[in-house]
Tab-separated table of N, CA and C in Angstrom:
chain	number	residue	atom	x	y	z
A	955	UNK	N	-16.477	3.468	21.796
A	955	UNK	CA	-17.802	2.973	22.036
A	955	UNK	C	-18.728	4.155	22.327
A	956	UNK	N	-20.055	3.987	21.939
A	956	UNK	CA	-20.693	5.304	22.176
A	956	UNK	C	-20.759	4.623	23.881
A	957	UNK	N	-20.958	6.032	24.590
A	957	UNK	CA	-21.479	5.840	25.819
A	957	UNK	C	-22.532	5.688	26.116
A	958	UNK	N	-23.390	6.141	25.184
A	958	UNK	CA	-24.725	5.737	25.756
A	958	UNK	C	-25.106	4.011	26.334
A	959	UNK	N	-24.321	3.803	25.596
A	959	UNK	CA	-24.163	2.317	25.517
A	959	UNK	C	-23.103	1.662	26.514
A	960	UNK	N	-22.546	2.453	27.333
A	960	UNK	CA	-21.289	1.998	28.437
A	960	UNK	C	-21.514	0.568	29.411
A	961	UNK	N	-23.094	0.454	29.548
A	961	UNK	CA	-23.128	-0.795	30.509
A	961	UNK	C	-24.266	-1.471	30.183
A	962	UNK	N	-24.351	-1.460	28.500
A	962	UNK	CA	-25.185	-2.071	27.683
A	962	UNK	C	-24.164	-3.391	27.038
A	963	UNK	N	-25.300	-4.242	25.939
A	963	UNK	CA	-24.217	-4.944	25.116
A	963	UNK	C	-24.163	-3.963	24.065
A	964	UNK	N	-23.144	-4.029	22.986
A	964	UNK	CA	-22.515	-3.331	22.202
A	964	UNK	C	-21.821	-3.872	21.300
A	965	UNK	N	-22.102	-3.018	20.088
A	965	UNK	CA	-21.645	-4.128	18.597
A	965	UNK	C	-20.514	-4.038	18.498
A	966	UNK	N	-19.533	-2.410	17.968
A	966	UNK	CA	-18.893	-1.548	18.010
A	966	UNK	C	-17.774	-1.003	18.946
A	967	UNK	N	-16.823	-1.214	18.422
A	967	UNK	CA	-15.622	-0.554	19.332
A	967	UNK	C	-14.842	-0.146	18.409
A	968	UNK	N	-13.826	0.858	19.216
A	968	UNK	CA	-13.217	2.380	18.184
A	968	UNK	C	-11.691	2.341	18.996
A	969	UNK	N	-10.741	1.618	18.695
A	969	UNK	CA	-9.816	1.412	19.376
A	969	UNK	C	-8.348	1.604	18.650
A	970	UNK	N	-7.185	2.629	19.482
A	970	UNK	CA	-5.762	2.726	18.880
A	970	UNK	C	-5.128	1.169	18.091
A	971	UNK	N	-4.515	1.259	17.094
A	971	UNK	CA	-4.009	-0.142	16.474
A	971	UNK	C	-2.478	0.524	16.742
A	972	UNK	N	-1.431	0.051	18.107
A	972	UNK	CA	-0.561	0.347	18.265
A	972	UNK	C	0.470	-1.026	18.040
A	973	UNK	N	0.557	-1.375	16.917
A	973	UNK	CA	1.024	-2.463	16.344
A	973	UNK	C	1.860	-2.480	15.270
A	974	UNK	N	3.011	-1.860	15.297
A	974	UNK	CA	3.936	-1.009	13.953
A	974	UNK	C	4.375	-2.453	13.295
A	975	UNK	N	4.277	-3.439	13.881
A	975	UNK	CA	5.376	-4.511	13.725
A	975	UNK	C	4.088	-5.672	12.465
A	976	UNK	N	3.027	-5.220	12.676
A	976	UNK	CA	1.967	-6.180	12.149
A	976	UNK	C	1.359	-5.219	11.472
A	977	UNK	N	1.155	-4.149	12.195
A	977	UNK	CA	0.336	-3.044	10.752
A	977	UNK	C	0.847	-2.107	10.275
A	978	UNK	N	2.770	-1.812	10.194
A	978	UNK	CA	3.588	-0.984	9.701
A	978	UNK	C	3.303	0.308	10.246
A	979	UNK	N	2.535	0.396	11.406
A	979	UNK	CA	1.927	2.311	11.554
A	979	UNK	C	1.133	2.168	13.028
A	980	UNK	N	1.263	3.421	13.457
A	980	UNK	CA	-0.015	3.710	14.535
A	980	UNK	C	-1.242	3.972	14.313
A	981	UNK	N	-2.863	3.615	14.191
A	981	UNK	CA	-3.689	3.954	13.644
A	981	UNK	C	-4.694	3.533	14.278
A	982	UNK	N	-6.342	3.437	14.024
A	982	UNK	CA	-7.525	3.485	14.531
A	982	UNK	C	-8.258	2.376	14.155
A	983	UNK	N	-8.490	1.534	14.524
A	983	UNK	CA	-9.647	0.668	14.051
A	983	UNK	C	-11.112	0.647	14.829
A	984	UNK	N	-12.309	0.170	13.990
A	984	UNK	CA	-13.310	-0.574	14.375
A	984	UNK	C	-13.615	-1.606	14.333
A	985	UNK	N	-14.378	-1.952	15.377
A	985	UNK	CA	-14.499	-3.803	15.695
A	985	UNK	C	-15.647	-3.860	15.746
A	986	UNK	N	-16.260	-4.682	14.811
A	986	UNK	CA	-18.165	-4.884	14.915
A	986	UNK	C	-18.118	-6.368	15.364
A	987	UNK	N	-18.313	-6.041	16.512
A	987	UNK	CA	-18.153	-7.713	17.791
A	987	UNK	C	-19.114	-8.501	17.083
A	988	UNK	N	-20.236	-8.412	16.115
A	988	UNK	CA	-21.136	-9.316	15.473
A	988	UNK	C	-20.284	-10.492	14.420
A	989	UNK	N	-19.020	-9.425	14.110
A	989	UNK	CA	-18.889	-10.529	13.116
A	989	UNK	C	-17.391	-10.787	12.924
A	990	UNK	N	-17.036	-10.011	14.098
A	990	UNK	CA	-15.593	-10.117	14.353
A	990	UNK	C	-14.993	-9.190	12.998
A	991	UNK	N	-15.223	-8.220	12.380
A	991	UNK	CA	-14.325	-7.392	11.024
A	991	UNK	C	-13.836	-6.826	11.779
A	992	UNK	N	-12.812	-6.249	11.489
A	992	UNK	CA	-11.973	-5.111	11.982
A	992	UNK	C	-11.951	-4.251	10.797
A	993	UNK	N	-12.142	-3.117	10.266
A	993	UNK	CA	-11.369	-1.699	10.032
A	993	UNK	C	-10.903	-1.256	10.455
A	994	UNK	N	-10.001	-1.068	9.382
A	994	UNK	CA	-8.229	-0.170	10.170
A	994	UNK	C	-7.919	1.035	9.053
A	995	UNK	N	-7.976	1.939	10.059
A	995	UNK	CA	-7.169	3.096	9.370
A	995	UNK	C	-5.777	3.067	9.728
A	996	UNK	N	-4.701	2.877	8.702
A	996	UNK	CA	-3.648	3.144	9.409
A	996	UNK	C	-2.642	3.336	7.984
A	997	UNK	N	-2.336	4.721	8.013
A	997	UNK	CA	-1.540	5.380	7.115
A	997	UNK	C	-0.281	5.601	7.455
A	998	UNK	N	0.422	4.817	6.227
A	998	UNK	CA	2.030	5.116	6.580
A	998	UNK	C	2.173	6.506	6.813
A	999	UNK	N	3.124	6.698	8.017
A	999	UNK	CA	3.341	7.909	8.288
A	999	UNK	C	2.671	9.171	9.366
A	1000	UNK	N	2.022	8.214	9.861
A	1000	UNK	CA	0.713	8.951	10.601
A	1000	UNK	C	1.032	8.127	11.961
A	1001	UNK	N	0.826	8.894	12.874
A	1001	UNK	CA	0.453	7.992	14.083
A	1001	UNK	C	-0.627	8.712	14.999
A	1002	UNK	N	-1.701	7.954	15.219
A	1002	UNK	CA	-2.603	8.204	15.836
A	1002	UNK	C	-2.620	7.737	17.902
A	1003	UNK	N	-3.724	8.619	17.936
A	1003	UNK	CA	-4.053	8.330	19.429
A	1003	UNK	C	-5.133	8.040	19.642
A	1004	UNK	N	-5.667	7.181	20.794
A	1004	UNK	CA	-7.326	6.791	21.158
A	1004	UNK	C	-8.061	7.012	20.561
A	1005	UNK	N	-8.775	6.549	19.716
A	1005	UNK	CA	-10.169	7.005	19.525
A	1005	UNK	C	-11.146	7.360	20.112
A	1006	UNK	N	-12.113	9.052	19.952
A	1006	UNK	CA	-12.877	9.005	20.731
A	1006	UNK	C	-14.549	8.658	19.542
A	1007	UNK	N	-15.424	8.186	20.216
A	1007	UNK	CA	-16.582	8.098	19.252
A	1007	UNK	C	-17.372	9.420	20.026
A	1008	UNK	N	-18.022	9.723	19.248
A	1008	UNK	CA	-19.216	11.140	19.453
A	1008	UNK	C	-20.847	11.062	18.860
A	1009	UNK	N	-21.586	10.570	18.941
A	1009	UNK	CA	-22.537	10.644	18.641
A	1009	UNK	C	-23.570	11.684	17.803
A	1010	UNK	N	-24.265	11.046	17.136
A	1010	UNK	CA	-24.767	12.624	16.491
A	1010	UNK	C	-26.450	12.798	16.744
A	1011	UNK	N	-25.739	14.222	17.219
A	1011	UNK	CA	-27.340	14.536	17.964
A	1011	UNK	C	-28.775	14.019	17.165
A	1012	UNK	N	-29.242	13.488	18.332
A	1012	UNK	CA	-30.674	12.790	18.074
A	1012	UNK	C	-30.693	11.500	16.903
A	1013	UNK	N	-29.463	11.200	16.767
A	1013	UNK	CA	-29.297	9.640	15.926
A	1013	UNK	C	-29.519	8.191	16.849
A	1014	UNK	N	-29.883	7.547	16.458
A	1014	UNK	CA	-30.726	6.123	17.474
A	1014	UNK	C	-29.382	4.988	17.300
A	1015	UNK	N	-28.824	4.867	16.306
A	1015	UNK	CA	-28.110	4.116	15.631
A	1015	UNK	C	-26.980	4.090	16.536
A	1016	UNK	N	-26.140	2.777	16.972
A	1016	UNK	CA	-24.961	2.913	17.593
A	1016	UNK	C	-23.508	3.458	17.092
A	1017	UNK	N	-23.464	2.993	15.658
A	1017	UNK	CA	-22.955	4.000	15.256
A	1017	UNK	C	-22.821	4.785	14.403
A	1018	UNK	N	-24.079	5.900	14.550
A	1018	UNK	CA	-24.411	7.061	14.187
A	1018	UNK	C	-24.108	8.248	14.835
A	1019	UNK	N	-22.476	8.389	14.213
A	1019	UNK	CA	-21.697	9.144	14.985
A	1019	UNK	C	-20.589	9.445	14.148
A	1020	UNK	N	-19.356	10.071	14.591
A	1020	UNK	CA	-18.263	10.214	14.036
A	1020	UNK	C	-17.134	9.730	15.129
A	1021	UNK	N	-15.668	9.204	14.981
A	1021	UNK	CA	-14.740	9.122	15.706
A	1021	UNK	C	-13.856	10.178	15.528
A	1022	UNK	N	-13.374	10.492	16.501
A	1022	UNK	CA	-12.625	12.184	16.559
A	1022	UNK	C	-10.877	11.095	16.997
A	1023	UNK	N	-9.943	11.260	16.420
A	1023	UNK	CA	-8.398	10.927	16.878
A	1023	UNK	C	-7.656	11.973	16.603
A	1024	UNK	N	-6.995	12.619	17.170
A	1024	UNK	CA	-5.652	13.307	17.330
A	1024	UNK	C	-4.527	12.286	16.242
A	1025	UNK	N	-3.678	12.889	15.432
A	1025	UNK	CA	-2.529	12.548	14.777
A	1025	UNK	C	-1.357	13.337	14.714
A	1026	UNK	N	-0.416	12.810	14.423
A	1026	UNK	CA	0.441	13.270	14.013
A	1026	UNK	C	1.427	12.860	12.187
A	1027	UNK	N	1.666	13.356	11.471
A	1027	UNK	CA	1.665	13.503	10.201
A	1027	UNK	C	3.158	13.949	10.533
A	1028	UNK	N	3.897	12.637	10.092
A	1028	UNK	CA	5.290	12.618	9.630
A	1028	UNK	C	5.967	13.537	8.678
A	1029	UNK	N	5.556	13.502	7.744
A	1029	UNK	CA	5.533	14.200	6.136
A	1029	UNK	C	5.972	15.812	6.334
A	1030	UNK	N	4.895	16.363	7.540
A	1030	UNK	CA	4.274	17.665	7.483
A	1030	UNK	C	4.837	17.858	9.080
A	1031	UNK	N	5.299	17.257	9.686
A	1031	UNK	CA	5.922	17.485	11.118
A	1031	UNK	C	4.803	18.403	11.521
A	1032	UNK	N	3.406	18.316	11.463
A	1032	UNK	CA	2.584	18.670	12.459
A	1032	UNK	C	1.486	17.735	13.164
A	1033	UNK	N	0.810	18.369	13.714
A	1033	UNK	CA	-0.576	17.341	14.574
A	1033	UNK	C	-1.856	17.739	13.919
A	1034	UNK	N	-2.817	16.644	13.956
A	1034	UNK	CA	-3.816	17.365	12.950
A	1034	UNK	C	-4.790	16.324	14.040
A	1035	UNK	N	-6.481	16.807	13.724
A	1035	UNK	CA	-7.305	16.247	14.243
A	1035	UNK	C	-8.341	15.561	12.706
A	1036	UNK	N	-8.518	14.321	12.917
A	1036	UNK	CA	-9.235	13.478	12.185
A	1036	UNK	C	-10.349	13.280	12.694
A	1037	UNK	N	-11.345	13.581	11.426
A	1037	UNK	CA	-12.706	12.890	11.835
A	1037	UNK	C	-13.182	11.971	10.951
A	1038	UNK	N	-13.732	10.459	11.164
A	1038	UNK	CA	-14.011	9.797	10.918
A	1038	UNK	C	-15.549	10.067	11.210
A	1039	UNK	N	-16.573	9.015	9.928
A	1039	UNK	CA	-17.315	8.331	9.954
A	1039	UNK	C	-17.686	6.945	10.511
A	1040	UNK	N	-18.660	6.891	11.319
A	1040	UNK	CA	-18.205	5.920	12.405
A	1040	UNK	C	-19.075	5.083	11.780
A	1041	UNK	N	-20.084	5.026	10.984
A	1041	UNK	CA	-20.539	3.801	10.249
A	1041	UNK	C	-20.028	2.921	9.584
A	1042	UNK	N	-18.728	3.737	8.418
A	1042	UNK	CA	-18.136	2.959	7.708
A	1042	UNK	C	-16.090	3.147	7.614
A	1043	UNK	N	-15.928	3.937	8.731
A	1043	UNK	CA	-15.048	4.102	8.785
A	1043	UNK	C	-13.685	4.792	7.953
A	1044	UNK	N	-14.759	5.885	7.334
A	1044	UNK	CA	-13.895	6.530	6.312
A	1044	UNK	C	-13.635	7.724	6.939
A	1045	UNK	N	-12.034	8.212	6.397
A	1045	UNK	CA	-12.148	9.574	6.677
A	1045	UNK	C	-12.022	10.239	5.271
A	1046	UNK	N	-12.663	11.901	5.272
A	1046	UNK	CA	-12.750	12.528	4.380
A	1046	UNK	C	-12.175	13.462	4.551
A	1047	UNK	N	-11.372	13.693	3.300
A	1047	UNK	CA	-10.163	14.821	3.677
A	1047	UNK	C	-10.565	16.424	3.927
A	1048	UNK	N	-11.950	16.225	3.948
A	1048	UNK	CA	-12.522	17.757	4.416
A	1048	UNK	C	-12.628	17.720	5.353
A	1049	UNK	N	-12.306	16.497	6.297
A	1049	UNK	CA	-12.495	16.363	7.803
A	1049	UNK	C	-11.009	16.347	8.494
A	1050	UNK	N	-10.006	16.931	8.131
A	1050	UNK	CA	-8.683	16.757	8.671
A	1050	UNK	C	-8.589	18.436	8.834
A	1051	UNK	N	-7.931	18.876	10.089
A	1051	UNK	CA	-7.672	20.082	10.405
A	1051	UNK	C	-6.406	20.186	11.074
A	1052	UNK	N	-5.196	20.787	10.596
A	1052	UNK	CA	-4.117	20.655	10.917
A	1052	UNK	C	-4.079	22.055	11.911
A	1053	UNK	N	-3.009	21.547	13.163
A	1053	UNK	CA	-3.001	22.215	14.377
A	1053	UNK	C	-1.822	23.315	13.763
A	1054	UNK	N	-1.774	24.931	14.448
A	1054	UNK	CA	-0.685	25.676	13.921
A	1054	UNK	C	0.742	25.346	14.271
């Protein structure tokens, strides 16, 4: 959730999907409380942690921002940091930075 918004109402939430048994994986979703959708990132093989949302400087929009999660990448036995688009919930593979 952006914080600006912490003790506001709020459309948007950015939450771990720790549900291997229903979504085969550990991964990230968004929840647009307007209409009840969920987006889910969740890649075989990946397991993610919390989502954080980040805002982007001087954007008005709630979420006009990116989500930052920590992973880990089965495949590649390392940890990598993901950044998401927090509007539509994509990540772009120019946004993945694998830890040494």
């Amino acid at each position: 959730m952006d914080q600006r918004r912490s003790t506001m109402r709020h459309d948007f939430s950015y939450v771990a999907v720790q549900e291997p048994a229903r979504y085969h994986c550990h991964g990230a979703a968004r929840i647009d409380h307007r209409t009840g959708v969920s987006q889910i990132y969740c890649a075989a093989g990946n397991v993610l942690v919390e989502p954080t949302f980040v805002a982007r400087p001087g954007g008005v929009a709630e979420d006009d921002g990116w989500v930052l999660s920590g992973g880990y990448d089965e495949s590649r036995h390392r940890s990598r940091l993901m950044v998401f688009d927090a509007a539509d919930g994509q990540v772009d593979a120019s946004r993945l930075w694998y830890f040494p």
